[in-house]
CSV table of C-alpha atoms and ligand atoms in Angstrom, one decimal:
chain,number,residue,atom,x,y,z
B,299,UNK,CA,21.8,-75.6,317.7
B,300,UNK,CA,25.6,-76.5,318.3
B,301,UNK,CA,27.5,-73.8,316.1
B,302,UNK,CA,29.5,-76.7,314.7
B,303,UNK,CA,25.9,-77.4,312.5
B,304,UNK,CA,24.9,-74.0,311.7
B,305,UNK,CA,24.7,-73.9,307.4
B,306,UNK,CA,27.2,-71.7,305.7
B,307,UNK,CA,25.7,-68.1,305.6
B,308,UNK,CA,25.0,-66.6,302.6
B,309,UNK,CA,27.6,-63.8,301.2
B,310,UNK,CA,25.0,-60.7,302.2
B,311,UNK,CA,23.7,-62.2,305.2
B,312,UNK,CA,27.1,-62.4,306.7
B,313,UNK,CA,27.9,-59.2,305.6
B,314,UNK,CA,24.9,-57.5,307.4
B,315,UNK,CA,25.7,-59.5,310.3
B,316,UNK,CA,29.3,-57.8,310.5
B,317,UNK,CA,28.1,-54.6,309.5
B,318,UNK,CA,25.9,-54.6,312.5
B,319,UNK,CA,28.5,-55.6,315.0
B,320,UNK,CA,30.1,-52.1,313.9
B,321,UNK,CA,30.3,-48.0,314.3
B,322,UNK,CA,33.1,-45.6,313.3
B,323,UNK,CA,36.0,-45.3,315.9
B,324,UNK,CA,36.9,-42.3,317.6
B,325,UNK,CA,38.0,-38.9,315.5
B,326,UNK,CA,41.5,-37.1,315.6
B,327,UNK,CA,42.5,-33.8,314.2
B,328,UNK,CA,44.5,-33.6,311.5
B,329,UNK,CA,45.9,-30.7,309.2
B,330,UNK,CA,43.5,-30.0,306.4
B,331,UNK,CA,45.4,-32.0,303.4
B,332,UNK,CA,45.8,-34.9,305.5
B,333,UNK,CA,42.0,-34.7,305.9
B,334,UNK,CA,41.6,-36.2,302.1
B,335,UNK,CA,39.4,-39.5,301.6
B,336,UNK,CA,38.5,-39.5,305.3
B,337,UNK,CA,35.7,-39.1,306.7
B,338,UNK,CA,35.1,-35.1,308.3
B,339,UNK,CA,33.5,-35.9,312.6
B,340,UNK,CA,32.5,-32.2,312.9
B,341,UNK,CA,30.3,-29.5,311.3
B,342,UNK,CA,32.4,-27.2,309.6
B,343,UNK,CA,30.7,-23.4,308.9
B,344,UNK,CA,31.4,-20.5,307.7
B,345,UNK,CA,32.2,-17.8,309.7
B,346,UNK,CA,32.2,-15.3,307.1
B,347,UNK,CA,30.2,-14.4,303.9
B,348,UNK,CA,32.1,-16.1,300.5
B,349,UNK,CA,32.7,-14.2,298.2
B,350,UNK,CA,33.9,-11.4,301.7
B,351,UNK,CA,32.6,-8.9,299.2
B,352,UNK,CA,30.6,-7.4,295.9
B,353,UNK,CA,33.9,-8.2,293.0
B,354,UNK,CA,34.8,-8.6,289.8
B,355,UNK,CA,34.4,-11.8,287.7
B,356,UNK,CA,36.6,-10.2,284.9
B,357,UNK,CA,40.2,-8.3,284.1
B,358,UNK,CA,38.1,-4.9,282.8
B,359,UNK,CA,36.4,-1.5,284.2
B,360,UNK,CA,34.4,-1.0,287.1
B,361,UNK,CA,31.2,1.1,285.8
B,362,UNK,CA,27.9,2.8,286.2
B,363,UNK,CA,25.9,0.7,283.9
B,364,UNK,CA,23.8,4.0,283.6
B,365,UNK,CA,26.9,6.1,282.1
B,366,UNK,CA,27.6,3.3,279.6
B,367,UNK,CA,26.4,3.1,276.0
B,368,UNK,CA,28.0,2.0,272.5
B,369,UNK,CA,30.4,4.4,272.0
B,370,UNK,CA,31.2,6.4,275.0
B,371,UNK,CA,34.3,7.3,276.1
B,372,UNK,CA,35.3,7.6,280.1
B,373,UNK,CA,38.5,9.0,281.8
B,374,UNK,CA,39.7,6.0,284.1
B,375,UNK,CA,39.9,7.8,287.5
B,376,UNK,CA,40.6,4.8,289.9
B,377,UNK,CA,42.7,1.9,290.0
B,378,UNK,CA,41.6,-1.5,291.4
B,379,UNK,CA,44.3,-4.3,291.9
B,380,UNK,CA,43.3,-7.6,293.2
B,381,UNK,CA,44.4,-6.8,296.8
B,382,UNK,CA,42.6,-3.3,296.8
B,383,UNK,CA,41.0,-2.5,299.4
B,384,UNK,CA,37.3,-3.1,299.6
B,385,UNK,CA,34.6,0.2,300.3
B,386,UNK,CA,36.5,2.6,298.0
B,387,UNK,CA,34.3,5.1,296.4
B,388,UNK,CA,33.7,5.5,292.5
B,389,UNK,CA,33.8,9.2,291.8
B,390,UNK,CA,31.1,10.5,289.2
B,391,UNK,CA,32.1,10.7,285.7
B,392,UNK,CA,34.8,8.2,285.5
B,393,UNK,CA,35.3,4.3,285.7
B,394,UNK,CA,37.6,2.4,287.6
B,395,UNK,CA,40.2,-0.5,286.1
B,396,UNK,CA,39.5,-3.6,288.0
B,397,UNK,CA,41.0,-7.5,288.2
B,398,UNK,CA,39.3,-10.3,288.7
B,399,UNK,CA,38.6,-10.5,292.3
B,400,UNK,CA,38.9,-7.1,293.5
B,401,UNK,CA,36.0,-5.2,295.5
B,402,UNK,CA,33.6,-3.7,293.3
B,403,UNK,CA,34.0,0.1,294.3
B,404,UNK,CA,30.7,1.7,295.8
B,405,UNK,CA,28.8,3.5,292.9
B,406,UNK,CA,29.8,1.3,290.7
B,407,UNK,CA,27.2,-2.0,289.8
B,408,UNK,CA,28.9,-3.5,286.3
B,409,UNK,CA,32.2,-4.2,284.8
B,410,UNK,CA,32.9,-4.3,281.3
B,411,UNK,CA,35.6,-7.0,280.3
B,412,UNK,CA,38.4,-5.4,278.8
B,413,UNK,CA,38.2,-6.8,275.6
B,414,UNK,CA,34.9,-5.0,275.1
B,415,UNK,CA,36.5,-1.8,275.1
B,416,UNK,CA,39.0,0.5,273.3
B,417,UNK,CA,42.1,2.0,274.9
B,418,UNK,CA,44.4,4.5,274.2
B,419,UNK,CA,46.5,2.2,272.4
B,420,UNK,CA,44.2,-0.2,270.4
B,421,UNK,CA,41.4,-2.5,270.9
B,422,UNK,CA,41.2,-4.8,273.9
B,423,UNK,CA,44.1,-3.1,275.7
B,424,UNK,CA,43.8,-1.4,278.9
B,425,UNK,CA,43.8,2.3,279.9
B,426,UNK,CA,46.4,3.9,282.4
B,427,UNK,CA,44.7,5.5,285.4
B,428,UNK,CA,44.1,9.2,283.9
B,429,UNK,CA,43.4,7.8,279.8
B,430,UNK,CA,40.0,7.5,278.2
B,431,UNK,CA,38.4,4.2,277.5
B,432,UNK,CA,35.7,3.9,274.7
B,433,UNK,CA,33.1,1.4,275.7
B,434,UNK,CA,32.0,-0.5,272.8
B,435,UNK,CA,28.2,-1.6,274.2
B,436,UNK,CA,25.9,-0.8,276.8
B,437,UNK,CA,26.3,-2.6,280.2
B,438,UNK,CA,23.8,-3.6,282.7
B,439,UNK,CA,23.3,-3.7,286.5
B,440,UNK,CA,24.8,-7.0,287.8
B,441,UNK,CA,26.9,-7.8,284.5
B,442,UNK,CA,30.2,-9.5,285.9
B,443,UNK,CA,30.0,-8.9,288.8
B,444,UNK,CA,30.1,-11.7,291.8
B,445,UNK,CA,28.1,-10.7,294.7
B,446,UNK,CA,29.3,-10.7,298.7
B,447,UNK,CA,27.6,-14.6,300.4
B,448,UNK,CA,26.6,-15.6,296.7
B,449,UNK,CA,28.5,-18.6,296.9
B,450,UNK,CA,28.1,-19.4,300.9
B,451,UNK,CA,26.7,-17.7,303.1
B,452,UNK,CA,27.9,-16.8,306.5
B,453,UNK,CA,27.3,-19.2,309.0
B,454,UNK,CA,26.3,-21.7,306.1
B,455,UNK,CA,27.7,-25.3,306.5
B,456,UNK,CA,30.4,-26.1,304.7
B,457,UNK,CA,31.1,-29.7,305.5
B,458,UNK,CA,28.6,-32.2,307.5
B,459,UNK,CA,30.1,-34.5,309.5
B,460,UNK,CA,30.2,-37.7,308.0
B,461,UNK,CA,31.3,-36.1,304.6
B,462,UNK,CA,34.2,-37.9,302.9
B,463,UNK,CA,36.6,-35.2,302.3
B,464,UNK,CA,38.0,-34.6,298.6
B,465,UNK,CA,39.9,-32.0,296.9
B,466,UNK,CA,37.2,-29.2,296.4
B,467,UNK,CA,36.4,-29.9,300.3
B,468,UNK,CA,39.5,-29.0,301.8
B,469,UNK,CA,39.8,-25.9,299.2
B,470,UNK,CA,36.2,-24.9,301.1
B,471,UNK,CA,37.2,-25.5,304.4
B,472,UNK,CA,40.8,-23.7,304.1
B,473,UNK,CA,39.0,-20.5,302.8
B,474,UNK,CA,37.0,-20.2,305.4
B,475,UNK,CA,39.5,-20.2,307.6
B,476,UNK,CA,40.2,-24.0,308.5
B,477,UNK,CA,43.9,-25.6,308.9
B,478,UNK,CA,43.2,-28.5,310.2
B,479,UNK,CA,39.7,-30.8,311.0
B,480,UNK,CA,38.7,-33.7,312.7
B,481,UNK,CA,38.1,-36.9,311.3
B,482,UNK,CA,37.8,-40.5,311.9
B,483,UNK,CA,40.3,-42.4,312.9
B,484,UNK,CA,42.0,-44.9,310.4
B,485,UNK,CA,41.8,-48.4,311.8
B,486,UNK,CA,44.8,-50.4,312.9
B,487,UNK,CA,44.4,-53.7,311.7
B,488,UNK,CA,46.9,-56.5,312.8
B,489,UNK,CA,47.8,-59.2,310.5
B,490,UNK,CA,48.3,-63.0,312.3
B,491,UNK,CA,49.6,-65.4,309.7
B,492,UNK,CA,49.8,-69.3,311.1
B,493,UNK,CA,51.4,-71.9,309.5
B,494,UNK,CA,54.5,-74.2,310.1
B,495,UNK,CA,54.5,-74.1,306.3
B,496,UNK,CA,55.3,-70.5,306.4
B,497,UNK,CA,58.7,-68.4,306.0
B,498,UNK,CA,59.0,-64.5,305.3
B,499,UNK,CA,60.3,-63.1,302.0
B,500,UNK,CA,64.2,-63.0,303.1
B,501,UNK,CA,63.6,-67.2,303.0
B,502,UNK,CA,61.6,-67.5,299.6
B,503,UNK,CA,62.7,-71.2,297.9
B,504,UNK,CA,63.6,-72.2,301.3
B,505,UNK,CA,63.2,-76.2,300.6
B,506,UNK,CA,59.4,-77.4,301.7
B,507,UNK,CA,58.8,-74.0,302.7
B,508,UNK,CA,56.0,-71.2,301.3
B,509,UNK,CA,56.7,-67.7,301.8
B,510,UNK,CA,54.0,-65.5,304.0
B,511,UNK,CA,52.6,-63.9,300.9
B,512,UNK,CA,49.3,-63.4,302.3
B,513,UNK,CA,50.4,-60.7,305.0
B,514,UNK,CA,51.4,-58.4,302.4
B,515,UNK,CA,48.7,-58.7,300.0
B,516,UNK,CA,46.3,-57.9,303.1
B,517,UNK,CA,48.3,-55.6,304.3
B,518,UNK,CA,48.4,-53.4,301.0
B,519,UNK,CA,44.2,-54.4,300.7
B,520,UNK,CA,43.9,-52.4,304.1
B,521,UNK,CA,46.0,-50.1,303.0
B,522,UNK,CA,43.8,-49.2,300.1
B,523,UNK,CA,41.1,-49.7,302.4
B,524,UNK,CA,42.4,-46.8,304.3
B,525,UNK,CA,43.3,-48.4,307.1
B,526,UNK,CA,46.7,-48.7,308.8
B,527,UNK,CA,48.4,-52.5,308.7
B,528,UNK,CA,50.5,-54.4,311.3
B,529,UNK,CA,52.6,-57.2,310.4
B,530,UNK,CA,52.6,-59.9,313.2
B,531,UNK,CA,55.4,-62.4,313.4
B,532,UNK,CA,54.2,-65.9,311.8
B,533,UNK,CA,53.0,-67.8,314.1
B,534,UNK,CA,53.2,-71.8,314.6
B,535,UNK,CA,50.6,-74.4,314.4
B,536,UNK,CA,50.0,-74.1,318.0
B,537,UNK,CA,47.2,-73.0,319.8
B,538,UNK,CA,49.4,-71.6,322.5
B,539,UNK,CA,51.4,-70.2,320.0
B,540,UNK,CA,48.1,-68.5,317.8
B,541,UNK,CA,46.4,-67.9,321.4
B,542,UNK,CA,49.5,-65.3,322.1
B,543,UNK,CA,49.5,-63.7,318.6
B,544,UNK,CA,45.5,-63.2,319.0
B,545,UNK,CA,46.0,-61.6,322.3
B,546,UNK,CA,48.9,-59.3,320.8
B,547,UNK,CA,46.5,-58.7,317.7
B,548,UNK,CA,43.4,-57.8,320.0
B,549,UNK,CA,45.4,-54.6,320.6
B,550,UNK,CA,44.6,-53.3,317.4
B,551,UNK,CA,41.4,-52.1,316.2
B,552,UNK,CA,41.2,-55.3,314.1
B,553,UNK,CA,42.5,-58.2,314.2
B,554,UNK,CA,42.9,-60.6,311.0
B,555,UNK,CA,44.0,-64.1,311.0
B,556,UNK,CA,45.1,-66.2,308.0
B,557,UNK,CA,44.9,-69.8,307.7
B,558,UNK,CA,44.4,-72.4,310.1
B,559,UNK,CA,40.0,-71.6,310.7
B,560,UNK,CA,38.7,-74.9,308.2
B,561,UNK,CA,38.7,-78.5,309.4
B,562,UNK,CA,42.1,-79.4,309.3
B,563,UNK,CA,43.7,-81.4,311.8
B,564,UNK,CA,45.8,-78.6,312.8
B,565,UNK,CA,43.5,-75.9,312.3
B,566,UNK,CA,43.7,-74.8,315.8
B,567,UNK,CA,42.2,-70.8,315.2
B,568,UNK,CA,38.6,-71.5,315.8
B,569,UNK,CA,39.5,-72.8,318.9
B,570,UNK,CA,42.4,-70.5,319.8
B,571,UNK,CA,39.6,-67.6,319.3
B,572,UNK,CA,36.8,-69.5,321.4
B,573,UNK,CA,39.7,-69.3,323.9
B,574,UNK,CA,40.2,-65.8,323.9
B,575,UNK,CA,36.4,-65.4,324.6
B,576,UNK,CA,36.1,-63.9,321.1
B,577,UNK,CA,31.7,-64.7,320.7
B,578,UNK,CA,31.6,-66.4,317.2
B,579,UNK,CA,29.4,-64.6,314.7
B,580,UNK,CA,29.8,-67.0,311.9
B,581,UNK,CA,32.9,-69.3,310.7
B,582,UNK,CA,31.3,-70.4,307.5
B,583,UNK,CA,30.0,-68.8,304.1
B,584,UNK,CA,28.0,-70.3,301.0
B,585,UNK,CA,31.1,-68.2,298.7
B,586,UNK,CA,33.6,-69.3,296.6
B,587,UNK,CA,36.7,-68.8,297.5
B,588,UNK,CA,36.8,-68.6,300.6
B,589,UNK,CA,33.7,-71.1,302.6
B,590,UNK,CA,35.7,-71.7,305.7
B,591,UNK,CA,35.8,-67.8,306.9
B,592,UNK,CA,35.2,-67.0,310.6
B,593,UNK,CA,33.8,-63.4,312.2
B,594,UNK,CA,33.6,-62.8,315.7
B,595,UNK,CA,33.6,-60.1,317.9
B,596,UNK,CA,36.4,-59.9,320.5
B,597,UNK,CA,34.9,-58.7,324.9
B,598,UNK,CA,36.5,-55.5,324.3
B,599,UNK,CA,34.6,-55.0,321.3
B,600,UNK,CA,37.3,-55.8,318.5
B,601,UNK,CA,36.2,-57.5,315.0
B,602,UNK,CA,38.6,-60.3,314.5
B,603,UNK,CA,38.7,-61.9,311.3
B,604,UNK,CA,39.8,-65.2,310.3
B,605,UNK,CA,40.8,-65.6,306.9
B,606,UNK,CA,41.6,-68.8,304.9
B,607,UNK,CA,45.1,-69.5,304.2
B,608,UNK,CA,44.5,-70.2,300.4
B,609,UNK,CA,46.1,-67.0,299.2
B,610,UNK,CA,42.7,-66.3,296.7
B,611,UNK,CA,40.2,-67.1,299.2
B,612,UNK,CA,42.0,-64.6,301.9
B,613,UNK,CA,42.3,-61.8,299.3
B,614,UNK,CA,38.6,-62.6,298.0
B,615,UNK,CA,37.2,-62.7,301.5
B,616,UNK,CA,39.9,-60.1,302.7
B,617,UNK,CA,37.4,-58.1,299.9
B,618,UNK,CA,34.0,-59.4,300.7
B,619,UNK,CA,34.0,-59.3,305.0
B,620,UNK,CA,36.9,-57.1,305.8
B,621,UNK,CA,36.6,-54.2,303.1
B,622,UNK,CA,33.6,-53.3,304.3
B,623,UNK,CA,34.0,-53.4,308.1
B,624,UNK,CA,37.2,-51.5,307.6
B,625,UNK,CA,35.2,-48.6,305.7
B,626,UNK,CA,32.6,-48.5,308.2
B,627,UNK,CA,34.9,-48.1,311.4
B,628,UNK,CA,36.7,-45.5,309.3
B,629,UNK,CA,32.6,-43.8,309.6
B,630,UNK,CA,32.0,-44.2,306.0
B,631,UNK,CA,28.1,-44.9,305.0
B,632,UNK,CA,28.9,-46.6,302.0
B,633,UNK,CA,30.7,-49.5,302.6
B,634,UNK,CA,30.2,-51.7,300.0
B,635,UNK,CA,31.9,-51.5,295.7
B,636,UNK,CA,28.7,-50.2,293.3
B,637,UNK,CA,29.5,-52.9,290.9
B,638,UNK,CA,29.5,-52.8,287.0
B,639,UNK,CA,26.9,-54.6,285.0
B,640,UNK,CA,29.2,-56.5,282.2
B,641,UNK,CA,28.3,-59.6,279.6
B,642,UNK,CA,30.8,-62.7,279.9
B,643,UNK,CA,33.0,-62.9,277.8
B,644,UNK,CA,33.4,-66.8,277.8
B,645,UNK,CA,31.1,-69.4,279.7
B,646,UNK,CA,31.5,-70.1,283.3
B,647,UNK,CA,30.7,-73.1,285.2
B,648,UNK,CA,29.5,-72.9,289.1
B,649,UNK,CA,27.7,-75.3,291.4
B,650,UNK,CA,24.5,-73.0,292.4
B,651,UNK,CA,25.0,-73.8,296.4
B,652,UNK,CA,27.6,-71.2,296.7
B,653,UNK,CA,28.5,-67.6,295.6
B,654,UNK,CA,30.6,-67.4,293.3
B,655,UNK,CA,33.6,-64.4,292.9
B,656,UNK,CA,35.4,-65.0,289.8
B,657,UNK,CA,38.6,-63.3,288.9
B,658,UNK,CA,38.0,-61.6,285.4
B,659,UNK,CA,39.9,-59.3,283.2
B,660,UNK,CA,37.7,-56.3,281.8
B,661,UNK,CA,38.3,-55.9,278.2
B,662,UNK,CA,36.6,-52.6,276.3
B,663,UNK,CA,35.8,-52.1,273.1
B,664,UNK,CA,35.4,-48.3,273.8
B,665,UNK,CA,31.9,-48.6,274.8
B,666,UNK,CA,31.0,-51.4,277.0
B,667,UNK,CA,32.8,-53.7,279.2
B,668,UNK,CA,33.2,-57.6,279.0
B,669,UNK,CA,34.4,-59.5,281.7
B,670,UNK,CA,37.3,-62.7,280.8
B,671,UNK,CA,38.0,-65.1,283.3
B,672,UNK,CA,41.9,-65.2,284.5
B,673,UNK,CA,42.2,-68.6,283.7
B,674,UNK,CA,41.4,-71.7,286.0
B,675,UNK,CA,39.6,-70.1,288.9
B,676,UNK,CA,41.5,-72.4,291.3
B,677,UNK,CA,42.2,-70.7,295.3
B,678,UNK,CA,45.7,-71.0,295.1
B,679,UNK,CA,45.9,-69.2,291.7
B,680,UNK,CA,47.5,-66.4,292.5
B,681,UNK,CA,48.6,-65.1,289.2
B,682,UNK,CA,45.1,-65.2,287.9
B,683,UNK,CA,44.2,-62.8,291.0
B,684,UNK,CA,47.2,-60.9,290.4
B,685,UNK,CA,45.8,-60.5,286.5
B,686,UNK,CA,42.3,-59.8,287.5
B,687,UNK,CA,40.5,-56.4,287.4
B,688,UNK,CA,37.6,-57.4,288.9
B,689,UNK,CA,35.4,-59.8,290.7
B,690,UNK,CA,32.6,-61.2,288.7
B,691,UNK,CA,29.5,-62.2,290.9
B,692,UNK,CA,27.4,-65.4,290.3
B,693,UNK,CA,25.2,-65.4,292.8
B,694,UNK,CA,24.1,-68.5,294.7
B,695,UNK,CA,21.1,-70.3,293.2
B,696,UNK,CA,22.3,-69.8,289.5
B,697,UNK,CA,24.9,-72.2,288.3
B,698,UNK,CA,26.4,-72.4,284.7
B,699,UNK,CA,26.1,-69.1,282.6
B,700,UNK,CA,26.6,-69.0,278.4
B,701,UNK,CA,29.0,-66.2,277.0
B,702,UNK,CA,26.9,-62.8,276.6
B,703,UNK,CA,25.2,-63.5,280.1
B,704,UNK,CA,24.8,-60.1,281.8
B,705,UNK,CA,26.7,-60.1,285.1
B,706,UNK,CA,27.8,-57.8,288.1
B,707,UNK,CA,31.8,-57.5,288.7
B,708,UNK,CA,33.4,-55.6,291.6
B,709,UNK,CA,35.7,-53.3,290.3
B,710,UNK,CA,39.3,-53.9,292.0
B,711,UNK,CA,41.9,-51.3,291.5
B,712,UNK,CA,41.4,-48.2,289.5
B,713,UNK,CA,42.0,-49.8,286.1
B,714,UNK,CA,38.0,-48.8,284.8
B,715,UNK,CA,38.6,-45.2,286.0
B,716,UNK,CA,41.5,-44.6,283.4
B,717,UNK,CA,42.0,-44.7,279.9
B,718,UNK,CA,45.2,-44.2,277.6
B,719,UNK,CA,43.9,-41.1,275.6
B,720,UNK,CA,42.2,-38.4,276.5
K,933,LIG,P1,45.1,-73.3,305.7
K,933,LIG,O1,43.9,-72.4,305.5
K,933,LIG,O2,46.0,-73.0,306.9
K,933,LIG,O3,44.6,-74.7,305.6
K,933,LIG,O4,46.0,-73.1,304.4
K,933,LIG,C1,45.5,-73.4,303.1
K,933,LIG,C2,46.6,-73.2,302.1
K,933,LIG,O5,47.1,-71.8,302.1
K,933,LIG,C3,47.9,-74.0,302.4
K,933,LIG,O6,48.4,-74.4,301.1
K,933,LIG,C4,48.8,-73.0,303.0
K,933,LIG,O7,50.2,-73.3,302.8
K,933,LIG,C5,48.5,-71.7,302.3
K,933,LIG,N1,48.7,-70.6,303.2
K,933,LIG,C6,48.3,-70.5,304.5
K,933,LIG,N2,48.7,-69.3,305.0
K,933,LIG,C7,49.4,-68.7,304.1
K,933,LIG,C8,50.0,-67.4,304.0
K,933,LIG,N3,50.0,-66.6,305.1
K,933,LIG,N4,50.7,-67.1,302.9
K,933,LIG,C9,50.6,-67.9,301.8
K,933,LIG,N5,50.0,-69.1,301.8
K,933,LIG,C10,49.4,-69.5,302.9
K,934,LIG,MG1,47.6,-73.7,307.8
């Protein structure tokens, strides 16, 4: 069947079908903080027990538990910093002052916190090295007391590769001893804009002109995406012309192109990717925004994207197709947004052929989420993408939906993950 025939894919479809085409890229090393939301390419183990050694969970005394009962008193006959060295003996008879974290001397298997004691001067204070402390309970083996390899063990893994790394992941891996780790590379993704229409910022209300917005709203969504944008001249309505920027964008991990890949009579990037010997995966979706989107897969092995020019459907599709690739090169599992499960808050009218991705508001009335739509839902309306917090799905096959009907939106931005008190 001539591709020019082929029906437009459904949204999932085409996303397995670029999902498929694609495996994380190669790994670099990077310092340990730098590590953060990336994904980790190597084991990483302990090479030591953690906690090193038996220590104190509390600011008190070091004790035999056996020596201690309500009301006895003890000379304090060692002192135990946190710094002190580890293996220091308890002699009989006395206690030992301890902080939290230092070694539990040998002999000793309990600490008493020190506000469960009495000092020379008053309750809850501390005794010098050489005063008496009166103990106001009995202790028992173990009490406070963190023992050696009970939080990981050595030799224990630490980090699996294929772990996204977050905050309480690099605090692990720098205690055991790691500075830096390796992890995926971020993908470089090139940004091809076409258009004779189209002028950079510096020009914007040039007459009969429209400024490139589209490059920079991509380039901040791979951005977020975690990948690493690049900016290509615009390029002419000309298939020499786009054939040049395709071959300079082909050095990139990714290469998207915007505009230019529908019907048009100058809609020369279909052709100018054929060209290139870029094999086709699809060029057309059942999704709106956004129908006239191509996928293809370069010889080297390079995804190349093109993009509708209408700035909703790029940024909609730039969502749907690219998002996910872009996490999945970058060796992440999950590649796709869990979505929320919301009721409309006004009816909404779709044509069942297509997906639809509207752009709603999420409104809360402290408890559950309802979904607005950001006015007319047309592919040029940038402000109501601009206004939107999410991407409300009607799937293909269902048409109108009344006000209360139950449906998924893609979260976009961080906007659910916050609230103004605490
Ligand atoms: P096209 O997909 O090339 O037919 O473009 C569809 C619409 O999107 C036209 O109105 C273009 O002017 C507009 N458009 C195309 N590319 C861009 C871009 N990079 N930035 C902003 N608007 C664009
Ligand atoms: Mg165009």
């Amino acid at each position: 069947m001539p591709l020019t025939s082929a029906p437009p894919l459904p949204v999932t479809e085409a996303q397995r079908k670029i999902l498929e085409r694609l495996g994380p890229l190669g790994a670099e090393r990077v310092p340990i903080v730098a590590a953060l939301g990336r994904v980790v390419a190597e084991e990483v183990r302990a090479p030591f027990d953690l906690p090193p050694w038996d220590n104190s969970a509390m600011d008190g005394y070091a004790v035999r538990s056996a020596d201690v009962a309500p009301g006895t008193e003890l000379p304090v006959v060692l002192d135990l910093p946190a710094g002190a060295r580890s293996g220091q003996a308890l002699p009989a008879g006395g206690v030992a002052r301890i902080m939290t974290g230092a070694p539990l001397p040998d002999g000793a298997d309990a600490v008493v916190p020190v506000e469960a004691t009495t000092g020379p001067s008053g309750e809850g204070r501390f005794a010098e090295p050489g005063e008496r402390v009166r103990f106001d309970a009995a202790a028992a083996g173990g009490d406070n007391v963190r023992r050696r390899g009970e939080d990981v063990g050595r030799d224990q893994v630490v980090i699996r590769a294929g772990d996204v790394a977050g905050s309480g992941g690099i605090a692990l891996a720098a205690t055991v001893g790691r500075s830096t780790v390796s992890v995926v590379r971020r993908p470089r993704v090139s940004i091809v804009s076409t258009g004779d229409e189209l002028v950079d910022i510096d020009e914007a209300g040039a007459p009969d002109r429209i400024v490139n917005g589209n490059a920079y709203g991509l380039a901040s969504q791979v951005a977020e995406a975690g990948g690493v944008p690049r900016i290509l001249p615009i390029t002419p309505d000309d298939p020499e012309a786009i054939g040049a920027a395709i071959a300079s964008a082909l050095e990139d991990d990714v290469a998207i192109t915007i505009g230019g890949v529908s019907v048009g009579a100058r809609d020369w990037v279909r052709g100018a990717l054929e060209e290139a010997e870029v094999e086709i995966v699809f060029w057309r979706v059942a999704v709106r925004p956004g129908g006239p989107v191509a996928f293809g897969v370069a010889p080297g092995g390079h995804p190349v994207f093109g993009l509708p020019g209408n700035p909703v459907s790029a940024q909609v599709t730039f969502e749907l197709f690219v998002r996910p690739a872009l996490l999945r090169l970058a060796g992440r599992r999950a590649c796709f947004r869990r979505p929320l499960r919301v009721e409309l808050a006004e009816p909404v009218s779709t044509r069942p052929e297509k997906s639809y991705y509207l752009r709603v508001a999420l409104e809360s009335d402290g408890a559950a989420w309802r979904a607005r739509p950001t006015g007319f839902q047309g592919s040029a309306m940038l402000s109501g993408l601009a206004r939107a917090d999410g991407l409300a799905v009607v799937p293909q096959g269902t048409g109108d939906l009344p006000v209360g009907a139950q449906v998924d939106v893609l979260p976009l931005g961080d906007r659910t993950l916050f609230r103004t008190a605490p």
